[in-house]
PDB file of C-alpha atoms in Angstrom:
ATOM      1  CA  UNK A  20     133.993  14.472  78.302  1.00 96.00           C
ATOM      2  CA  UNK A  21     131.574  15.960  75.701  1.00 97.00           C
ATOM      3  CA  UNK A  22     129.615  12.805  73.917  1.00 98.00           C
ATOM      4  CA  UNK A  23     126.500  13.256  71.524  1.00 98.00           C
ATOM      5  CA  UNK A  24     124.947  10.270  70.720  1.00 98.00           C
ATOM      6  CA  UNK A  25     122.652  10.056  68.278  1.00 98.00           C
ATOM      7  CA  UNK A  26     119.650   7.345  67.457  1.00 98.00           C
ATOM      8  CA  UNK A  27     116.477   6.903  65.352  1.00 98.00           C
ATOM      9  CA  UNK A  28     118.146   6.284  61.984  1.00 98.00           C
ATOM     10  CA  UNK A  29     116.848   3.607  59.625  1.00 98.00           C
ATOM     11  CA  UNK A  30     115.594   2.592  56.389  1.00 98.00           C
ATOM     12  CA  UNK A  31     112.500   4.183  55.607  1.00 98.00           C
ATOM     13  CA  UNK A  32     110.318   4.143  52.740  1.00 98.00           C
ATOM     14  CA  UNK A  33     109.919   7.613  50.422  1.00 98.00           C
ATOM     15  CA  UNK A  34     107.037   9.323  51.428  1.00 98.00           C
ATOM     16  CA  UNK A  35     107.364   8.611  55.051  1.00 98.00           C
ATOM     17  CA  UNK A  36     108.641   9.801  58.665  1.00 98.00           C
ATOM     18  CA  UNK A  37     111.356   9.381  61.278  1.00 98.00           C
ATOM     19  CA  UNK A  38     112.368  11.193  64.167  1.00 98.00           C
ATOM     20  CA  UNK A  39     116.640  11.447  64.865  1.00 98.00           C
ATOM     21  CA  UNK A  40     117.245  12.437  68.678  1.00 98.00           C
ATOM     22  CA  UNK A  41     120.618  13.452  69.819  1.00 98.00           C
ATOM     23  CA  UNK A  42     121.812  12.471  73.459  1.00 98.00           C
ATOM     24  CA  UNK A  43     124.028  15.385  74.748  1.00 98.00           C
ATOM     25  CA  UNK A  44     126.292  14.805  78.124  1.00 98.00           C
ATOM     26  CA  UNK A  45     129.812  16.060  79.961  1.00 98.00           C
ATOM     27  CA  UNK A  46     128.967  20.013  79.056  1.00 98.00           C
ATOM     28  CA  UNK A  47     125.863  22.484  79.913  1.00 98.00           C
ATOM     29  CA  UNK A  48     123.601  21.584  77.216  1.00 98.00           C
ATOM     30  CA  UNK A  49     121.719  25.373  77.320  1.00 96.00           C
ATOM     31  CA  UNK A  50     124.589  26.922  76.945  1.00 97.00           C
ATOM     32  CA  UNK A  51     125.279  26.591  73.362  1.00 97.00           C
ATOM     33  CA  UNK A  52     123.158  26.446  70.004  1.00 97.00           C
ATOM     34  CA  UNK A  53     123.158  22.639  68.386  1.00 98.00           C
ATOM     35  CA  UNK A  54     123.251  21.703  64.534  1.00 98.00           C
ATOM     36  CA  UNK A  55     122.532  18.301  62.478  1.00 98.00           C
ATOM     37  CA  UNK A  56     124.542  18.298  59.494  1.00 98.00           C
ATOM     38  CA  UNK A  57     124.392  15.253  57.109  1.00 98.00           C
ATOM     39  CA  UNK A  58     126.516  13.351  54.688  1.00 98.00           C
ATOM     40  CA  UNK A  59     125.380  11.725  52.198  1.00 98.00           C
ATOM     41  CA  UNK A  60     127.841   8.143  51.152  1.00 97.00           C
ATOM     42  CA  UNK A  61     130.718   8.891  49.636  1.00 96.00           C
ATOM     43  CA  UNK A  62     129.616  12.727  49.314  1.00 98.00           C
ATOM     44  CA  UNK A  63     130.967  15.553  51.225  1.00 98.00           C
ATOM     45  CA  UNK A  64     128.923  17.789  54.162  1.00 98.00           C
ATOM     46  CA  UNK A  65     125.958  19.688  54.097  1.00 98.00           C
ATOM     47  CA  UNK A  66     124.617  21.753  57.020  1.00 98.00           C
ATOM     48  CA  UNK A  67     120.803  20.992  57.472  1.00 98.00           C
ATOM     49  CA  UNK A  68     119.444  22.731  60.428  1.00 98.00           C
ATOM     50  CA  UNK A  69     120.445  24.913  63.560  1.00 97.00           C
ATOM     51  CA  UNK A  70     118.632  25.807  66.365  1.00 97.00           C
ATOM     52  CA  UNK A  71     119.827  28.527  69.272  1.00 97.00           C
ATOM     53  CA  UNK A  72     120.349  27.871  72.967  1.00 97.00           C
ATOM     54  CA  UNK A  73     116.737  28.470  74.045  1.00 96.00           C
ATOM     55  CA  UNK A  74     115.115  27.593  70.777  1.00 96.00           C
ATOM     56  CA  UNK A  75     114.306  31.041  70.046  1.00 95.00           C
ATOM     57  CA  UNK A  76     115.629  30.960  66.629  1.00 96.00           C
ATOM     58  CA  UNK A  77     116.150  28.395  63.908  1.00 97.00           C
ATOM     59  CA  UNK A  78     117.463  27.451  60.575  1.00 96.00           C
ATOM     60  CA  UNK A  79     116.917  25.412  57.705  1.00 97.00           C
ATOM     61  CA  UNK A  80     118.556  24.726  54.593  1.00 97.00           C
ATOM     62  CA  UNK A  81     117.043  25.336  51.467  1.00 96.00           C
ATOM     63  CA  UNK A  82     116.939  21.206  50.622  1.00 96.00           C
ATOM     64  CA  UNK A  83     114.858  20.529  53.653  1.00 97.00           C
ATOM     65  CA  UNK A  84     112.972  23.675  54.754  1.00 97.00           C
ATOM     66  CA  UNK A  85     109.068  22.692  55.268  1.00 97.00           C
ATOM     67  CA  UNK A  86     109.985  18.756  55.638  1.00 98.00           C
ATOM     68  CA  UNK A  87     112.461  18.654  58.368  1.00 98.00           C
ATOM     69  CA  UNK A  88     111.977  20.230  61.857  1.00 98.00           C
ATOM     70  CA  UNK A  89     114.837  21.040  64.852  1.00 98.00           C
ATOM     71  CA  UNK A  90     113.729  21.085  68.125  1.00 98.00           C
ATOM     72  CA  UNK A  91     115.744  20.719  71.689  1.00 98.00           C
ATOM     73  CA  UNK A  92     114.267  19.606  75.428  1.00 98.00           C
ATOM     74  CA  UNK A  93     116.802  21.498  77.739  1.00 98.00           C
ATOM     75  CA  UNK A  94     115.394  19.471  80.584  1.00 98.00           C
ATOM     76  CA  UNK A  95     116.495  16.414  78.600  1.00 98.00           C
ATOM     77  CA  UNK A  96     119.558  17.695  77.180  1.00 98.00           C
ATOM     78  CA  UNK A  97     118.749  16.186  73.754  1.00 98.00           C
ATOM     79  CA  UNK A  98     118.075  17.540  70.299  1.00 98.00           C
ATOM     80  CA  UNK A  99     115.617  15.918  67.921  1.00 98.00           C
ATOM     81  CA  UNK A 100     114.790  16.418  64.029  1.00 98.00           C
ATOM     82  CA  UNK A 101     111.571  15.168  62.559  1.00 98.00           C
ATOM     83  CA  UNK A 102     111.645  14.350  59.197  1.00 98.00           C
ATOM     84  CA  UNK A 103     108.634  14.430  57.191  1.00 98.00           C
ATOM     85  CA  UNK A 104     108.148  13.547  53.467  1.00 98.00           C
ATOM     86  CA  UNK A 105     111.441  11.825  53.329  1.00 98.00           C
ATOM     87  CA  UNK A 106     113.005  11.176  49.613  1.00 98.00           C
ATOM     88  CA  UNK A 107     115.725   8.942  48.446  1.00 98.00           C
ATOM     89  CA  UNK A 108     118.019  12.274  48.497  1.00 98.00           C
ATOM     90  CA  UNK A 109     117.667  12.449  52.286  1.00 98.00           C
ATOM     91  CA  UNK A 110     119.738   9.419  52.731  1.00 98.00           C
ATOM     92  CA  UNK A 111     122.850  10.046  54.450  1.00 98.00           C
ATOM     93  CA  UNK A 112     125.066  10.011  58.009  1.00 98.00           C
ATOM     94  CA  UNK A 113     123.180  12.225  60.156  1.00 98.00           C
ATOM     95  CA  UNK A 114     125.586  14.026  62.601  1.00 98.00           C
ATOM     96  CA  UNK A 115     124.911  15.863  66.032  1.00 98.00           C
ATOM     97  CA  UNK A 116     126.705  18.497  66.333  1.00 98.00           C
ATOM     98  CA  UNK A 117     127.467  21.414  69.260  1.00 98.00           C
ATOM     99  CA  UNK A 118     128.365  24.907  68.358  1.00 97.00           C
ATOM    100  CA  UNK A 119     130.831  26.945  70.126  1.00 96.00           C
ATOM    101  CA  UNK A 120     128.390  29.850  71.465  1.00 95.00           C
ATOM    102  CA  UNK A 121     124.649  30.259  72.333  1.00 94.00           C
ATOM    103  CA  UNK A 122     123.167  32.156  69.049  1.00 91.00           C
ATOM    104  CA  UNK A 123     124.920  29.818  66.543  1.00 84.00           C
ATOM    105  CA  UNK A 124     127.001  31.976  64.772  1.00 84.00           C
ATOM    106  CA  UNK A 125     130.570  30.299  65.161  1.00 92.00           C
ATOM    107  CA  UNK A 126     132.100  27.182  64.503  1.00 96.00           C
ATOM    108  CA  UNK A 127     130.887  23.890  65.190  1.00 97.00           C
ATOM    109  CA  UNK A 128     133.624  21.788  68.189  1.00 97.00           C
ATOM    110  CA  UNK A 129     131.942  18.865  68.609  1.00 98.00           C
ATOM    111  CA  UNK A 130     130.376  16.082  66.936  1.00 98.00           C
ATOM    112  CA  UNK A 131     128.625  12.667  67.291  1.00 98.00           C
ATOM    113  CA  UNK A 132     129.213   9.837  65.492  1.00 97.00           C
ATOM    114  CA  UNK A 133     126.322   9.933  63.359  1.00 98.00           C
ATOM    115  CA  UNK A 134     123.130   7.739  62.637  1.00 98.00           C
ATOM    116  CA  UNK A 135     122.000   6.653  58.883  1.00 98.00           C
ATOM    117  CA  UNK A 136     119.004   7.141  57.497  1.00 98.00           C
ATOM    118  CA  UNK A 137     118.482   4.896  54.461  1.00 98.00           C
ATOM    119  CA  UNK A 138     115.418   6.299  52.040  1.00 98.00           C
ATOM    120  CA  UNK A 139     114.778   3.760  49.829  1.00 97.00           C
ATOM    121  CA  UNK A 140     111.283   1.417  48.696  1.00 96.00           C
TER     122      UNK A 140
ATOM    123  CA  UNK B  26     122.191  31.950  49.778  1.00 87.00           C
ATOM    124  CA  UNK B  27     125.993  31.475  49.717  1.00 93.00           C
ATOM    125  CA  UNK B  28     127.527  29.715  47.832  1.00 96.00           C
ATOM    126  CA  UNK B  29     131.152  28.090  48.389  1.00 98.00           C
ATOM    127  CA  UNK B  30     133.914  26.956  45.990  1.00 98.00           C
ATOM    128  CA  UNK B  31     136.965  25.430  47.155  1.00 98.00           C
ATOM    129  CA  UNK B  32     140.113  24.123  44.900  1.00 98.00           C
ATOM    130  CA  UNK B  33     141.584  21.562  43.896  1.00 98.00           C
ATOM    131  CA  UNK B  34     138.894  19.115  44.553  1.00 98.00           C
ATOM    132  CA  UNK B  35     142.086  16.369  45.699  1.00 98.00           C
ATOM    133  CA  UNK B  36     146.010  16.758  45.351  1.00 98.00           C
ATOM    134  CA  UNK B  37     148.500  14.444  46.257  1.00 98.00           C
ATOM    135  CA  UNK B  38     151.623  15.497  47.988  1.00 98.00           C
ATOM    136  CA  UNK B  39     154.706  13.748  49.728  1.00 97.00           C
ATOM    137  CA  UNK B  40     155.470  14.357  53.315  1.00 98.00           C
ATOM    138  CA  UNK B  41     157.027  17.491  53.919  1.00 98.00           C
ATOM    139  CA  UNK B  42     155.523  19.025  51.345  1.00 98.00           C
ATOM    140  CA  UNK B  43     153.617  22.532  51.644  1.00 98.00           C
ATOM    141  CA  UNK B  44     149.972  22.293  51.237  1.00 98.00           C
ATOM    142  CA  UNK B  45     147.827  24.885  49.963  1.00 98.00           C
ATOM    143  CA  UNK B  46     143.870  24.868  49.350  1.00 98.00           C
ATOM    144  CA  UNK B  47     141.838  27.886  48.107  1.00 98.00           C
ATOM    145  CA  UNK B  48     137.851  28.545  49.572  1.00 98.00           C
ATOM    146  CA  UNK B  49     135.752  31.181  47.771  1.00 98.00           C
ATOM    147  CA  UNK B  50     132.877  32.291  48.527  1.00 98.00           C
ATOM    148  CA  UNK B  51     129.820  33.627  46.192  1.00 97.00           C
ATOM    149  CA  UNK B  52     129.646  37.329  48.525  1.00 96.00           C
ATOM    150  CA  UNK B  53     131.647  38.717  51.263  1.00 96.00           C
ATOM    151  CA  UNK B  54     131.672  36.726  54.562  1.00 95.00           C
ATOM    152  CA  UNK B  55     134.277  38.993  56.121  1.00 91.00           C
ATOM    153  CA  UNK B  56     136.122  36.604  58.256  1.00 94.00           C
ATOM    154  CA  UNK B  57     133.216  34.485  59.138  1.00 96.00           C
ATOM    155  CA  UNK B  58     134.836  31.463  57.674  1.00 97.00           C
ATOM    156  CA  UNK B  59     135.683  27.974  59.138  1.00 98.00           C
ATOM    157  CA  UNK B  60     138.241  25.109  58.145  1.00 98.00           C
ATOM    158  CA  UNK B  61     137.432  21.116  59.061  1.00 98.00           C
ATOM    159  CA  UNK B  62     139.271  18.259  58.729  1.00 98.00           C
ATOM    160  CA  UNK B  63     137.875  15.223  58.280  1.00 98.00           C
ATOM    161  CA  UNK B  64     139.581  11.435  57.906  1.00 98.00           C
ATOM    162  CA  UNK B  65     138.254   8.275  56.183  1.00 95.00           C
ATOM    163  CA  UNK B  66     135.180   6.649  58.678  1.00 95.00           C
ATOM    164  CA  UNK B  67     134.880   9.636  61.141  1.00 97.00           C
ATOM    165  CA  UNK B  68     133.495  12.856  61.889  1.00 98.00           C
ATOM    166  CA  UNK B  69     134.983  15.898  60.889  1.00 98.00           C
ATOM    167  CA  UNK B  70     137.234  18.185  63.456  1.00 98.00           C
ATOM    168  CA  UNK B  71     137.607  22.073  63.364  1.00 98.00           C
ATOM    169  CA  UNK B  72     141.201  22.966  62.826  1.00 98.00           C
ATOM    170  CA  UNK B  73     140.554  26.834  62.197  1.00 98.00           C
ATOM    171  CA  UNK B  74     137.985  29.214  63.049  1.00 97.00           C
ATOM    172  CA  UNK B  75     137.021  32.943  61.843  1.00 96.00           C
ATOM    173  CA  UNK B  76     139.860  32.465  59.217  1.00 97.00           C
ATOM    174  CA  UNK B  77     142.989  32.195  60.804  1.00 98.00           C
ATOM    175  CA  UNK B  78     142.361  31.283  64.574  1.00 98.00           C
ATOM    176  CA  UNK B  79     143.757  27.973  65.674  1.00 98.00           C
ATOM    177  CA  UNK B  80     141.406  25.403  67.549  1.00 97.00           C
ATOM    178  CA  UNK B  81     143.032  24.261  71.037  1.00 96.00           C
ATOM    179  CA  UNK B  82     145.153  21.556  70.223  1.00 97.00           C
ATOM    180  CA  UNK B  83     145.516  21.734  66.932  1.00 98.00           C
ATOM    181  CA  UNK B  84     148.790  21.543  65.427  1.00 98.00           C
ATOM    182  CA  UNK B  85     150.960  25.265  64.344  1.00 98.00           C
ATOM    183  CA  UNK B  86     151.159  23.442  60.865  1.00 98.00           C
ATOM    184  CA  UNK B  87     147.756  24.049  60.461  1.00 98.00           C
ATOM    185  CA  UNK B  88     147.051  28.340  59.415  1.00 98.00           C
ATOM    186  CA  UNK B  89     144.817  30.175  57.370  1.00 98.00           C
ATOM    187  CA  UNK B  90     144.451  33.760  55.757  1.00 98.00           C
ATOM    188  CA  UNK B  91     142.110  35.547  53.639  1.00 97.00           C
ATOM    189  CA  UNK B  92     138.942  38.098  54.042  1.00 95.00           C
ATOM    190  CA  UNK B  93     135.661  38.404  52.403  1.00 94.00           C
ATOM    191  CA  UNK B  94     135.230  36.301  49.835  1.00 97.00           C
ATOM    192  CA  UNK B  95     139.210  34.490  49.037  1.00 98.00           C
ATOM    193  CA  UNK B  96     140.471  32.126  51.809  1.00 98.00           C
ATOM    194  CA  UNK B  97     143.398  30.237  51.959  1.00 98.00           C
ATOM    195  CA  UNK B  98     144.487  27.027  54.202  1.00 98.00           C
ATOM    196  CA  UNK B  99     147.831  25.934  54.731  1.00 98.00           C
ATOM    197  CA  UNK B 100     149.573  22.789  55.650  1.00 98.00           C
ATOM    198  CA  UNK B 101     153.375  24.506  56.030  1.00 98.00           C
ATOM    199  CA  UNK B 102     154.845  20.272  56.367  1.00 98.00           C
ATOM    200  CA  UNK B 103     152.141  17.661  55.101  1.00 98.00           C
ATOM    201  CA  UNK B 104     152.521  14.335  57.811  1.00 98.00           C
ATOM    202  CA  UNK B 105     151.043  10.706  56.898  1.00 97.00           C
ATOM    203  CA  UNK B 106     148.350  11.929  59.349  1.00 97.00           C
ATOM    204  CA  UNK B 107     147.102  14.797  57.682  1.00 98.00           C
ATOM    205  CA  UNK B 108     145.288  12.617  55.324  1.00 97.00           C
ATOM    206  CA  UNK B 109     142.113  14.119  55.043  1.00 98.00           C
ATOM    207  CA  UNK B 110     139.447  15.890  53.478  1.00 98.00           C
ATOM    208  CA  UNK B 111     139.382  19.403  53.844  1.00 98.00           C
ATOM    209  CA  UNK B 112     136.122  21.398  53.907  1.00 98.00           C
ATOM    210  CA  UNK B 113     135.633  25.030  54.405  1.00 98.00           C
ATOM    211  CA  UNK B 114     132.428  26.504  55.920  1.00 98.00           C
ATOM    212  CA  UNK B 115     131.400  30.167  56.434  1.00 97.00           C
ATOM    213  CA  UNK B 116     128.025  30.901  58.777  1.00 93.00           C
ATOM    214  CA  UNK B 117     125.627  33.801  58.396  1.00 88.00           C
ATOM    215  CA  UNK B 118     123.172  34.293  61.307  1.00 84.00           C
ATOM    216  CA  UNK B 119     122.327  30.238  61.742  1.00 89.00           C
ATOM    217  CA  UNK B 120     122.937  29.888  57.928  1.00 93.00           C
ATOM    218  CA  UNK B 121     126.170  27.649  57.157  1.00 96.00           C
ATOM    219  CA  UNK B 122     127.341  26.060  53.939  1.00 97.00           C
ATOM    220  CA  UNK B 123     130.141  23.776  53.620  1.00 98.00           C
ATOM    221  CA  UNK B 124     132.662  23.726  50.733  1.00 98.00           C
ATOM    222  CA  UNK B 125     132.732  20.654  48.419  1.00 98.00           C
ATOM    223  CA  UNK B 126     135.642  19.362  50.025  1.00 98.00           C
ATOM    224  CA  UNK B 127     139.669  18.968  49.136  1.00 98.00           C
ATOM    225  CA  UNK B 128     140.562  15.323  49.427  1.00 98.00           C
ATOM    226  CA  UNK B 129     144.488  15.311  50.463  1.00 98.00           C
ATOM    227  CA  UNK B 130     147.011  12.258  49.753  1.00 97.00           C
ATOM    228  CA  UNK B 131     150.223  10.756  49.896  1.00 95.00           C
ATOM    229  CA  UNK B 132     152.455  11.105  46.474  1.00 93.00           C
TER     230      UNK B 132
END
């Protein structure tokens, strides 16, 4: 059984950092590209980052790009995402989530449960 | 960057009924477009992939249609568990955007 499990999420004062890591088990974690996507309360989703099999290639959205920063240990099966510089419009339901091929480029079949980060002085 | 549109933003509908929610996107995506369900307190679920392909398990009420930049998703019977948002997505080399979302509910 697939599970992603994610952790680090937390109220956090504007200006400052956390780190989200995502636990991945019951599939071959360097087989397929992996994605955090976010939702903000009460507000629909909004892809934030996706990084390929082997790390090799990566993207941002617009809203975070040069703040937030995707990275996966293979060895550890788990994804991370550091968040620098957070603002109040970061807060949200952060999901893990596993795409359906290696280059991320398909659909997204599997998703965590999410962890909230709370931006707020 | 694209940009996605989807409509009506919520409908209400009795069981039975036929359900029918329009995605556009701001260029052509050929058929690189996505449909998610998700209900009240959990994560979302892929129902359809590359515009009309069925995920496994997923039931044959479920369908969608459409190329490059109109898409359409269909509910052919709605059933008290299809209450839902909706969300379309399209990907572009490991570039995704998400519709606004179609909230769906009982008449």
């Amino acid at each position: 059984e697939v599970q992603l499990v994610e952790s680090g999420g937390g109220l956090v004062q504007p200006g400052r950092s956390l780190r989200l890591s995502c636990a991945a088990s019951g599939f071959t974690f360097d087989d397929y590209a992996m994605h955090w996507v976010r939702q903000a309360p009460g507000k629909g989703l909004e892809w934030v980052s996706g990084i390929t099999w082997n790390g090799g290639s990566i993207g941002y959205a617009d809203s975070v790009k040069g703040r937030l920063t995707i990275s996966r240990d293979n060895a550890k099966n788990s994804l991370y995402l550091q968040m620098n510089s957070l603002r109040p419009e970061d807060t949200a339901l952060y999901y893990c989530v596993k795409d359906r091929e290696r280059y991320g480029n398909y659909y997204f079949d599997q998703w965590g449960q999410g962890t909230l980060v709370t931006v707020s002085s | 960057d694209i940009q996605m549109t989807q409509s009506p933003s919520s409908l209400s509908a009795s069981v039975g009924d036929r359900v029918t929610i329009t995605c556009q996107a701001s260029q052509d995506i050929a058929n690189y477009l996505n449909w998610y369900q998700q209900k009240p307190g959990k994560a979302p679920k892929v129902l359809i992939y590359d515009v009309s392909n069925l995920e496994t398990g997923v039931p044959s009420r479920f369908s969608g249609s459409g190329s490059g930049t109109d898409f359409t998703f269909t509910i052919s019977s709605l059933q008290p568990e299809d209450i839902a948002t909706y969300y379309c997505q399209q990907h572009d080399n490991l570039l995704f955007t998400f519709g606004p979302g179609t909230k769906v509910d009982l008449k």
